[in-house]
Amino acid sequence: MTEPAITPELIAKHGITPDEYGRIQSILGRDPNFTELGIFSVMWSEHCSYKNSKRELRKFPTTGPGVLVKAGEENAGVIDIGDGWAVAFKMESHNHPSAVEPFQGAATGVGGIIRDIFTMGARPVFSLNSLRFGPISEKAAAANTEPATLATNRRLFAGVVSGIAHYGNCIGIPTIGGEVYFDESYNGNPLVNVFCLGVLKHEQIARGAAKGIGNPVFYVGAETGRDGLAGAAFASRDLTEESKEDRPAVQVGDPFREKLLLEACLELLATDAVAGIQDMGAAGLTCSTCETASRGGTGVEIDLAKVPKRETGMTPYEIMLSESQERMLIIVKKGHEQTVCDIFEKWDLPYAEVGEVKDDGMMRVLNEGRLVAEIPASKLADDAPLYEREAKARPLPAELDLATLPEADVHRSLLDLLAYPSIASKNWVYRQYDHMVRSGTVVLPGSDAAVFLIREANKIVAATSDCNALYCSLDPREGARIAIAEAARNLACSGAVPLAVTDNLNFGNPHNQENFWQLRESVEGLAEGCRAFNTPVTGGNVSLYNQSPAGAIDPTPTVGMVGLIADEKHVTTSHFKSAGDVILLVGELGDELGASHYLKVVHGRKEGRVPRMDFGRELAVQEAVRALISSRLVRSAHDCSEGGLAVALAESCQSGGSLLGAQVDLGQTGLRLDQALFNESQSRIVVSVTAQNASAVQALLEWRGVSARRVGTVGGEQLVIRCNGAETAWSLTELHGAWYDSIAKVMEA
Amino acid sequence: MKAAVIRFPGSNCDQDCMLALREFGVDAEYVWHKETSVAAYDLIVLPGGFSYGDYLRCGAIARFSPVMRSVVEEAAKGKFVLGICNGFQILCEAHLLPGALVRNRSLHFRCEHLFTRVENFTNPWLNTAVTGQLLNIPIAHGEGSYLADPETLIQLNRNRQILLRYCDSHGAVTHAANPNGSLENIAGICNARFNVFGLMPHPERACDPRLGSVDGRVIFESILTRLGVRKAA
Amino acid sequence: MKAKVIVMPKRSVLDPQGVAVRDAIHHHGVSAVKAARVGKFIELELDGTQTEAQLHEICRDLLSNPVMEDYEVLLEK
Amino acid sequence: MKAKVIVMPKRSVLDPQGVAVRDAIHHHGVSAVKAARVGKFIELELDGTQTEAQLHEICRDLLSNPVMEDYEVLLEK
Ligand SMILES: Nc1ncnc2c1ncn2[C@@H]1O[C@H](COP(=O)(O)OP(=O)(O)O)[C@@H](O)[C@H]1O
Ligand SMILES: [Mg+2]
């Protein structure tokens, strides 16, 4: 078979710039052949090389006493949780594949992140998912939105949720939490970020390095097909109408195969046979061979003829660039080959010895003995060009002028907010996920953070994912700072101490100067937050080029945060527990309406100054609530986020098994009523305590210098809020009717 | 007394079942589906999950696993066999239980805590419960809608082989309380000899108080009582 | 040589998928579709050494479940 | 009047279900089956007022996913 000649057009088609091509020539000391060109193009894509974002990522704090494996070192970071146990966790995006084929795109995203975790030697124990779509209902969309756009968004949403359910449920890893937001900016470009956490003993950490000259290299798992050809390159381009024609980019996930692969790999890792292990994710065989060689400071030689294939007549180019799912590369200690064969036979999985670790630092690819590619591995893996893109600041929005804002009816407004899909209960989503398998989910989805009992380690961890992209679109730095603070706050409300962070940076095309500025501001904001909360970043993912013809998405730096709960008695949920309990607002009453969901949902305005985040005050509030929880004084804790205090109260009335009303009196506030109820000032937590403990709790908070006020009591068939002498009441059925089935009503119509 | 938890490729509640059994002090072992005999065990548990990825039909392929021949033989001898969720589906496919489990009426997978009502306690599986007792046990399935022809249904009712029905929190067996479209809200049934029991809810997920309910215990307590390893309360 | 196997839900059995498909078609504005039923189509590639009895056995025992489904098998040379 | 629609995974797309079915058939002792692919069979009952274009539109937009599947439609009077 003759390969295409290397022409400037072919080079451009591979997304390689003339400068980059020059760099390739100097690395090789010659022109690359077609296969080599393909290899460089995927390894030097943004998705694999982070060439546009790496300089920014260096700003994250990545070290700390508990960090066992740092960000970027391996497939996922590893954090100590005590008693010789550790957790590995990471977040990964599958935005573009999900835009083209939502079910399989989301499913393979879940499969990919799970492989990242068990590659580390960890047993995956739970997942989260963070999703963004365009609006799904007429009511929640801009006035001129086409019905077809809404229908597409619903189809994407339904497809993504069932894809995640399909993969996660089948493989038996519970999906215990997440977030879903809807906004016009995601029309045509949904975000699908998936998170997985696994548990392991310190000594079980597996490495993705090709160590030991002469060690055999094994390919295990599913056969290679033409699917997902060059998906990494695909994820590093803007989405266009033609993307739908990018048929080969569709990969089909097989969670059943992955379950077998997971069990077989963990069984194998428990033996002494493995020198290194690496999953084949983006850029498949290419990425796994050159990265293991680069990490090991060695070379790897493989023969493509030995690779198990699903289709006939595949070229070396296709085999090297295929992104078929459910495959791994394993460097086996010489003499232990039989162990590998026995275990993979037992699990009925394909495997093959495809090559050997060499001492010359080359990634050498043969096909039936004939040389098809030869590239210095470390140069390919680590010497991609790095760019400092031009940034142009967008002016920060002015403070909202309340005089321009008509005061809406607060009764109606709260119901509208509760029914708004971003705020409404997500039960339609998480009911489709098996969130209880593995018998560890102590706090089910629906509270502030998910809480999971890791039985192997006898540890209780809490996890959450957060990002208010509306804030980020107006002020990316402050929005990112708030994302970290909110994640930490959600953990605090659950009784947990934050440990570490993983992030997923979703932005538009970095060649656009404003987009790049958003990325940089967000990274710096996240970094500030991580330092404030002492939570190093252990890894994450960058997804750029999130644009549709209408423009870039709102900047969305999603944060996944993991914390530890010291004692099972500290596990706390967000819903009220019994009538007669006293409700306290920890933190200020607040007054910032800028960038709020009230403005967006009720007034159709995405504007105003983003609430200020004062880390000192935030930490004081979180620590105070955690201290109260440790003293077992708190019956429920729920932070104020989208929709402010009124939404937080309404959620606490109904997120438990049964409905419980509340009588609230805010007194004379000096604020407008809508401002008092719906402002989104930060650092506020609604807690309920027994009547008996109320004064003691207030005294404790005062002693800690944290402002708090007694705002009411739990009980009754209504939520009643008195403020500035006016009284507004909502029946529980009314609140529940707005909030609970809002998404189901839209999706099942 | 020894119990076996069968592991099919794709089983994923095997560890949860093992955990529950061991909590009760049962001597339990995993048995790989390629094994050919379960004669050594007194209680055989087919756990939930997605055996063979649920490809084709839930349980359709697992039914032909080597171990199933022995399970069928032992069941015929009167050994106790418990099938949970995917295990229930496999038992139906293997004709150890009548009927079939089909796609939920909503077409969605559903995972949540639900109530079921004990319909009959004079059997090995619920002898420590009382008729009418409500059990809060979670479900998690996409294909749990029980289906059988009218004669089978009459038989099941006449012999009191229907052990559990979905109900609301007051015990009413209503349409609204039916999560999947099962005939007559059926959540669990026995064979005519009462030694084979299949149910869609996951009792193994309702044994630890930290998980919100311990109502699943009654099933394990009952069968262990019947097997004489646990004294009746 | 090929065998094509069609597995359909029995008439007496409610087919929620079929109902959903019909409703979606109506939503789409095509009212000519009065009913829809959804089953499986399985294509088997054969080397010719099978017997007809074997084929039926596979269809009856594995590819369909007689409690809820009927099958039809077509042999193509 | 009826339309029968066959929706099959494209040749190049992984069909894990087909692989599982083939393996199960082999376990069953029938080695004559070299490969299996599993798709959908949809039967539509029509009142005759539809156009051919409508039928194809339904097949393309609702019944199949053109990114991964091909369809075939047969009209029966
Ligand atoms: N995609 C999802 N998958 C699983 N659970 C979800 C998902 N989206 C939201 N949830 C759950 O719903 C609850 C409310 O979510 P959210 O409104 O984002 O909470 P918060 O504002 O406290 O961060 C949380 O328990 C969350 O885990
Ligand atoms: Mg919260």
PDB file of C-alpha atoms in Angstrom, chain A residues 130-300:
ATOM      1  CA  SER A 130     -20.797  17.641  35.709  1.00  0.00           C
ATOM      2  CA  LEU A 131     -22.996  18.557  32.757  1.00  0.00           C
ATOM      3  CA  ARG A 132     -23.922  21.687  30.786  1.00  0.00           C
ATOM      4  CA  PHE A 133     -26.515  21.974  28.049  1.00  0.00           C
ATOM      5  CA  GLY A 134     -28.403  24.645  26.180  1.00  0.00           C
ATOM      6  CA  PRO A 135     -31.886  25.411  27.543  1.00  0.00           C
ATOM      7  CA  ILE A 136     -34.401  22.556  27.418  1.00  0.00           C
ATOM      8  CA  SER A 137     -37.647  24.404  27.933  1.00  0.00           C
ATOM      9  CA  GLU A 138     -39.224  27.368  26.223  1.00  0.00           C
ATOM     10  CA  LYS A 139     -39.751  29.019  29.552  1.00  0.00           C
ATOM     11  CA  ALA A 140     -36.096  28.889  30.454  1.00  0.00           C
ATOM     12  CA  ALA A 141     -34.814  29.966  27.038  1.00  0.00           C
ATOM     13  CA  ALA A 142     -34.276  33.297  25.347  1.00  0.00           C
ATOM     14  CA  ALA A 143     -37.359  34.594  23.575  1.00  0.00           C
ATOM     15  CA  ASN A 144     -36.166  33.913  20.031  1.00  0.00           C
ATOM     16  CA  THR A 145     -34.989  30.355  20.620  1.00  0.00           C
ATOM     17  CA  GLU A 146     -36.066  27.938  17.893  1.00  0.00           C
ATOM     18  CA  PRO A 147     -38.118  24.970  19.063  1.00  0.00           C
ATOM     19  CA  ALA A 148     -35.666  22.767  17.161  1.00  0.00           C
ATOM     20  CA  THR A 149     -32.809  24.056  19.326  1.00  0.00           C
ATOM     21  CA  LEU A 150     -34.722  23.129  22.472  1.00  0.00           C
ATOM     22  CA  ALA A 151     -35.489  19.697  21.052  1.00  0.00           C
ATOM     23  CA  THR A 152     -31.821  19.178  20.217  1.00  0.00           C
ATOM     24  CA  ASN A 153     -30.810  20.205  23.718  1.00  0.00           C
ATOM     25  CA  ARG A 154     -33.303  17.780  25.228  1.00  0.00           C
ATOM     26  CA  ARG A 155     -32.025  15.016  22.980  1.00  0.00           C
ATOM     27  CA  LEU A 156     -28.440  15.757  24.011  1.00  0.00           C
ATOM     28  CA  PHE A 157     -29.361  15.904  27.694  1.00  0.00           C
ATOM     29  CA  ALA A 158     -31.369  12.670  27.583  1.00  0.00           C
ATOM     30  CA  GLY A 159     -28.688  10.928  25.542  1.00  0.00           C
ATOM     31  CA  VAL A 160     -25.821  11.991  27.789  1.00  0.00           C
ATOM     32  CA  VAL A 161     -27.640  10.988  30.973  1.00  0.00           C
ATOM     33  CA  SER A 162     -28.560   7.581  29.600  1.00  0.00           C
ATOM     34  CA  GLY A 163     -25.030   7.100  28.266  1.00  0.00           C
ATOM     35  CA  ILE A 164     -23.545   7.777  31.687  1.00  0.00           C
ATOM     36  CA  ALA A 165     -26.151   5.516  33.259  1.00  0.00           C
ATOM     37  CA  HIS A 166     -25.487   2.762  30.745  1.00  0.00           C
ATOM     38  CA  TYR A 167     -21.761   2.653  31.349  1.00  0.00           C
ATOM     39  CA  GLY A 168     -21.676   3.356  35.083  1.00  0.00           C
ATOM     40  CA  ASN A 169     -24.567   1.078  35.993  1.00  0.00           C
ATOM     41  CA  CYS A 170     -23.278  -1.802  33.934  1.00  0.00           C
ATOM     42  CA  ILE A 171     -19.736  -1.660  35.237  1.00  0.00           C
ATOM     43  CA  GLY A 172     -21.085  -1.372  38.775  1.00  0.00           C
ATOM     44  CA  ILE A 173     -19.522   1.884  39.906  1.00  0.00           C
ATOM     45  CA  PRO A 174     -22.094   4.136  41.548  1.00  0.00           C
ATOM     46  CA  THR A 175     -22.609   7.641  40.182  1.00  0.00           C
ATOM     47  CA  ILE A 176     -23.322   9.447  43.413  1.00  0.00           C
ATOM     48  CA  GLY A 177     -23.361  13.131  42.562  1.00  0.00           C
ATOM     49  CA  GLY A 178     -22.767  15.887  40.118  1.00  0.00           C
ATOM     50  CA  GLU A 179     -24.300  19.003  38.690  1.00  0.00           C
ATOM     51  CA  VAL A 180     -26.351  20.021  35.671  1.00  0.00           C
ATOM     52  CA  TYR A 181     -26.735  23.543  34.328  1.00  0.00           C
ATOM     53  CA  PHE A 182     -28.565  24.941  31.331  1.00  0.00           C
ATOM     54  CA  ASP A 183     -27.580  28.073  29.478  1.00  0.00           C
ATOM     55  CA  GLU A 184     -27.728  29.392  25.906  1.00  0.00           C
ATOM     56  CA  SER A 185     -23.961  29.466  25.660  1.00  0.00           C
ATOM     57  CA  TYR A 186     -23.932  25.659  25.528  1.00  0.00           C
ATOM     58  CA  ASN A 187     -26.245  25.442  22.527  1.00  0.00           C
ATOM     59  CA  GLY A 188     -24.544  23.078  20.119  1.00  0.00           C
ATOM     60  CA  ASN A 189     -21.657  22.456  22.498  1.00  0.00           C
ATOM     61  CA  PRO A 190     -22.673  20.605  25.654  1.00  0.00           C
ATOM     62  CA  LEU A 191     -20.144  19.890  28.382  1.00  0.00           C
ATOM     63  CA  VAL A 192     -19.763  16.399  29.749  1.00  0.00           C
ATOM     64  CA  ASN A 193     -17.203  16.207  32.544  1.00  0.00           C
ATOM     65  CA  VAL A 194     -16.915  12.960  34.433  1.00  0.00           C
ATOM     66  CA  PHE A 195     -15.083  12.239  37.646  1.00  0.00           C
ATOM     67  CA  CYS A 196     -14.021   8.962  39.164  1.00  0.00           C
ATOM     68  CA  LEU A 197     -12.388   8.112  42.473  1.00  0.00           C
ATOM     69  CA  GLY A 198     -10.631   4.902  43.392  1.00  0.00           C
ATOM     70  CA  VAL A 199      -9.065   3.505  46.534  1.00  0.00           C
ATOM     71  CA  LEU A 200      -5.733   1.757  47.006  1.00  0.00           C
ATOM     72  CA  LYS A 201      -3.039   1.005  49.555  1.00  0.00           C
ATOM     73  CA  HIS A 202       0.072   3.155  49.366  1.00  0.00           C
ATOM     74  CA  GLU A 203       2.196   0.264  48.215  1.00  0.00           C
ATOM     75  CA  GLN A 204      -0.240  -0.596  45.424  1.00  0.00           C
ATOM     76  CA  ILE A 205       0.401   2.542  43.372  1.00  0.00           C
ATOM     77  CA  ALA A 206       1.068   1.403  39.820  1.00  0.00           C
ATOM     78  CA  ARG A 207       3.206   3.404  37.439  1.00  0.00           C
ATOM     79  CA  GLY A 208       2.855   4.102  33.760  1.00  0.00           C
ATOM     80  CA  ALA A 209       6.540   3.708  33.004  1.00  0.00           C
ATOM     81  CA  ALA A 210       8.253   1.285  30.660  1.00  0.00           C
ATOM     82  CA  LYS A 211      10.900   0.079  33.091  1.00  0.00           C
ATOM     83  CA  GLY A 212      13.379  -2.741  32.620  1.00  0.00           C
ATOM     84  CA  ILE A 213      15.202  -3.162  29.336  1.00  0.00           C
ATOM     85  CA  GLY A 214      14.097  -6.393  27.677  1.00  0.00           C
ATOM     86  CA  ASN A 215      10.740  -6.547  29.457  1.00  0.00           C
ATOM     87  CA  PRO A 216       7.922  -7.662  27.172  1.00  0.00           C
ATOM     88  CA  VAL A 217       5.154  -5.229  26.284  1.00  0.00           C
ATOM     89  CA  PHE A 218       1.612  -6.634  26.324  1.00  0.00           C
ATOM     90  CA  TYR A 219      -1.506  -5.341  24.701  1.00  0.00           C
ATOM     91  CA  VAL A 220      -4.644  -6.385  26.603  1.00  0.00           C
ATOM     92  CA  GLY A 221      -8.341  -5.719  26.177  1.00  0.00           C
ATOM     93  CA  ALA A 222     -10.582  -5.067  23.233  1.00  0.00           C
ATOM     94  CA  GLU A 223      -9.417  -5.465  19.655  1.00  0.00           C
ATOM     95  CA  THR A 224      -8.393  -2.378  17.720  1.00  0.00           C
ATOM     96  CA  GLY A 225     -10.825  -1.076  15.137  1.00  0.00           C
ATOM     97  CA  ARG A 226     -11.127   2.027  13.052  1.00  0.00           C
ATOM     98  CA  ASP A 227     -13.335   3.746  15.587  1.00  0.00           C
ATOM     99  CA  GLY A 228     -12.453   7.103  17.047  1.00  0.00           C
ATOM    100  CA  LEU A 229      -9.663   7.643  14.564  1.00  0.00           C
ATOM    101  CA  ALA A 230      -7.741  10.614  15.889  1.00  0.00           C
ATOM    102  CA  GLY A 231     -10.290  11.647  18.472  1.00  0.00           C
ATOM    103  CA  ALA A 232      -7.693  13.707  20.298  1.00  0.00           C
ATOM    104  CA  ALA A 233      -7.185  15.850  17.245  1.00  0.00           C
ATOM    105  CA  PHE A 234     -10.954  16.101  16.909  1.00  0.00           C
ATOM    106  CA  ALA A 235     -11.249  17.437  20.443  1.00  0.00           C
ATOM    107  CA  SER A 236      -8.703  20.070  19.610  1.00  0.00           C
ATOM    108  CA  ARG A 237     -10.740  21.807  16.918  1.00  0.00           C
ATOM    109  CA  ASP A 238     -13.842  23.945  16.891  1.00  0.00           C
ATOM    110  CA  LEU A 239     -17.110  22.122  16.454  1.00  0.00           C
ATOM    111  CA  THR A 240     -18.569  22.876  13.050  1.00  0.00           C
ATOM    112  CA  GLU A 241     -21.499  21.635  11.055  1.00  0.00           C
ATOM    113  CA  GLU A 242     -19.157  19.185   9.346  1.00  0.00           C
ATOM    114  CA  SER A 243     -18.257  17.657  12.698  1.00  0.00           C
ATOM    115  CA  LYS A 244     -21.411  15.632  12.409  1.00  0.00           C
ATOM    116  CA  GLU A 245     -19.841  14.091   9.351  1.00  0.00           C
ATOM    117  CA  ASP A 246     -16.740  13.192  11.344  1.00  0.00           C
ATOM    118  CA  ARG A 247     -18.107   9.689  11.525  1.00  0.00           C
ATOM    119  CA  PRO A 248     -14.938   7.868  12.493  1.00  0.00           C
ATOM    120  CA  ALA A 249     -14.811   9.906  15.670  1.00  0.00           C
ATOM    121  CA  VAL A 250     -17.682   7.893  17.128  1.00  0.00           C
ATOM    122  CA  GLN A 251     -16.491   5.267  19.542  1.00  0.00           C
ATOM    123  CA  VAL A 252     -18.792   2.695  21.024  1.00  0.00           C
ATOM    124  CA  GLY A 253     -18.304   1.839  24.658  1.00  0.00           C
ATOM    125  CA  ASP A 254     -18.517  -1.692  25.968  1.00  0.00           C
ATOM    126  CA  PRO A 255     -18.885  -1.447  29.737  1.00  0.00           C
ATOM    127  CA  PHE A 256     -19.059  -5.210  29.977  1.00  0.00           C
ATOM    128  CA  ARG A 257     -15.596  -5.573  28.448  1.00  0.00           C
ATOM    129  CA  GLU A 258     -14.321  -2.813  30.703  1.00  0.00           C
ATOM    130  CA  LYS A 259     -15.684  -4.560  33.789  1.00  0.00           C
ATOM    131  CA  LEU A 260     -13.720  -7.648  32.804  1.00  0.00           C
ATOM    132  CA  LEU A 261     -10.655  -5.544  32.000  1.00  0.00           C
ATOM    133  CA  LEU A 262     -10.916  -3.784  35.349  1.00  0.00           C
ATOM    134  CA  GLU A 263     -11.120  -7.034  37.307  1.00  0.00           C
ATOM    135  CA  ALA A 264      -8.366  -8.676  35.263  1.00  0.00           C
ATOM    136  CA  CYS A 265      -6.005  -5.705  35.642  1.00  0.00           C
ATOM    137  CA  LEU A 266      -6.550  -5.433  39.381  1.00  0.00           C
ATOM    138  CA  GLU A 267      -6.019  -9.175  39.712  1.00  0.00           C
ATOM    139  CA  LEU A 268      -2.817  -8.876  37.689  1.00  0.00           C
ATOM    140  CA  LEU A 269      -1.575  -5.844  39.627  1.00  0.00           C
ATOM    141  CA  ALA A 270      -1.969  -7.807  42.849  1.00  0.00           C
ATOM    142  CA  THR A 271       0.697 -10.215  41.541  1.00  0.00           C
ATOM    143  CA  ASP A 272       4.328  -9.273  41.106  1.00  0.00           C
ATOM    144  CA  ALA A 273       4.195  -9.416  37.316  1.00  0.00           C
ATOM    145  CA  VAL A 274       3.737  -5.795  36.287  1.00  0.00           C
ATOM    146  CA  ALA A 275       6.540  -3.296  35.709  1.00  0.00           C
ATOM    147  CA  GLY A 276       4.310  -0.596  34.250  1.00  0.00           C
ATOM    148  CA  ILE A 277       0.751  -0.107  33.070  1.00  0.00           C
ATOM    149  CA  GLN A 278      -0.959   2.525  30.993  1.00  0.00           C
ATOM    150  CA  ASP A 279      -4.458   2.831  29.623  1.00  0.00           C
ATOM    151  CA  MET A 280      -5.083   3.621  25.988  1.00  0.00           C
ATOM    152  CA  GLY A 281      -7.221   6.703  25.990  1.00  0.00           C
ATOM    153  CA  ALA A 282      -6.873   9.624  23.649  1.00  0.00           C
ATOM    154  CA  ALA A 283      -4.353   8.842  20.907  1.00  0.00           C
ATOM    155  CA  GLY A 284      -4.533   5.167  21.861  1.00  0.00           C
ATOM    156  CA  LEU A 285      -1.496   3.063  21.115  1.00  0.00           C
ATOM    157  CA  THR A 286       0.561   6.112  20.136  1.00  0.00           C
ATOM    158  CA  CYS A 287       0.154   7.892  23.419  1.00  0.00           C
ATOM    159  CA  SER A 288       0.551   4.837  25.621  1.00  0.00           C
ATOM    160  CA  THR A 289       3.784   3.664  23.982  1.00  0.00           C
ATOM    161  CA  CYS A 290       5.589   6.978  23.843  1.00  0.00           C
ATOM    162  CA  GLU A 291       4.459   8.084  27.294  1.00  0.00           C
ATOM    163  CA  THR A 292       5.499   4.880  29.026  1.00  0.00           C
ATOM    164  CA  ALA A 293       8.864   5.025  27.268  1.00  0.00           C
ATOM    165  CA  SER A 294       9.311   8.669  28.122  1.00  0.00           C
ATOM    166  CA  ARG A 295       8.436   8.153  31.787  1.00  0.00           C
ATOM    167  CA  GLY A 296      10.712   5.130  31.996  1.00  0.00           C
ATOM    168  CA  GLY A 297      13.559   6.908  30.221  1.00  0.00           C
ATOM    169  CA  THR A 298      13.602   3.960  27.861  1.00  0.00           C
ATOM    170  CA  GLY A 299      12.492   3.035  24.388  1.00  0.00           C
ATOM    171  CA  VAL A 300       9.617   0.827  23.297  1.00  0.00           C
TER     172      VAL A 300
END
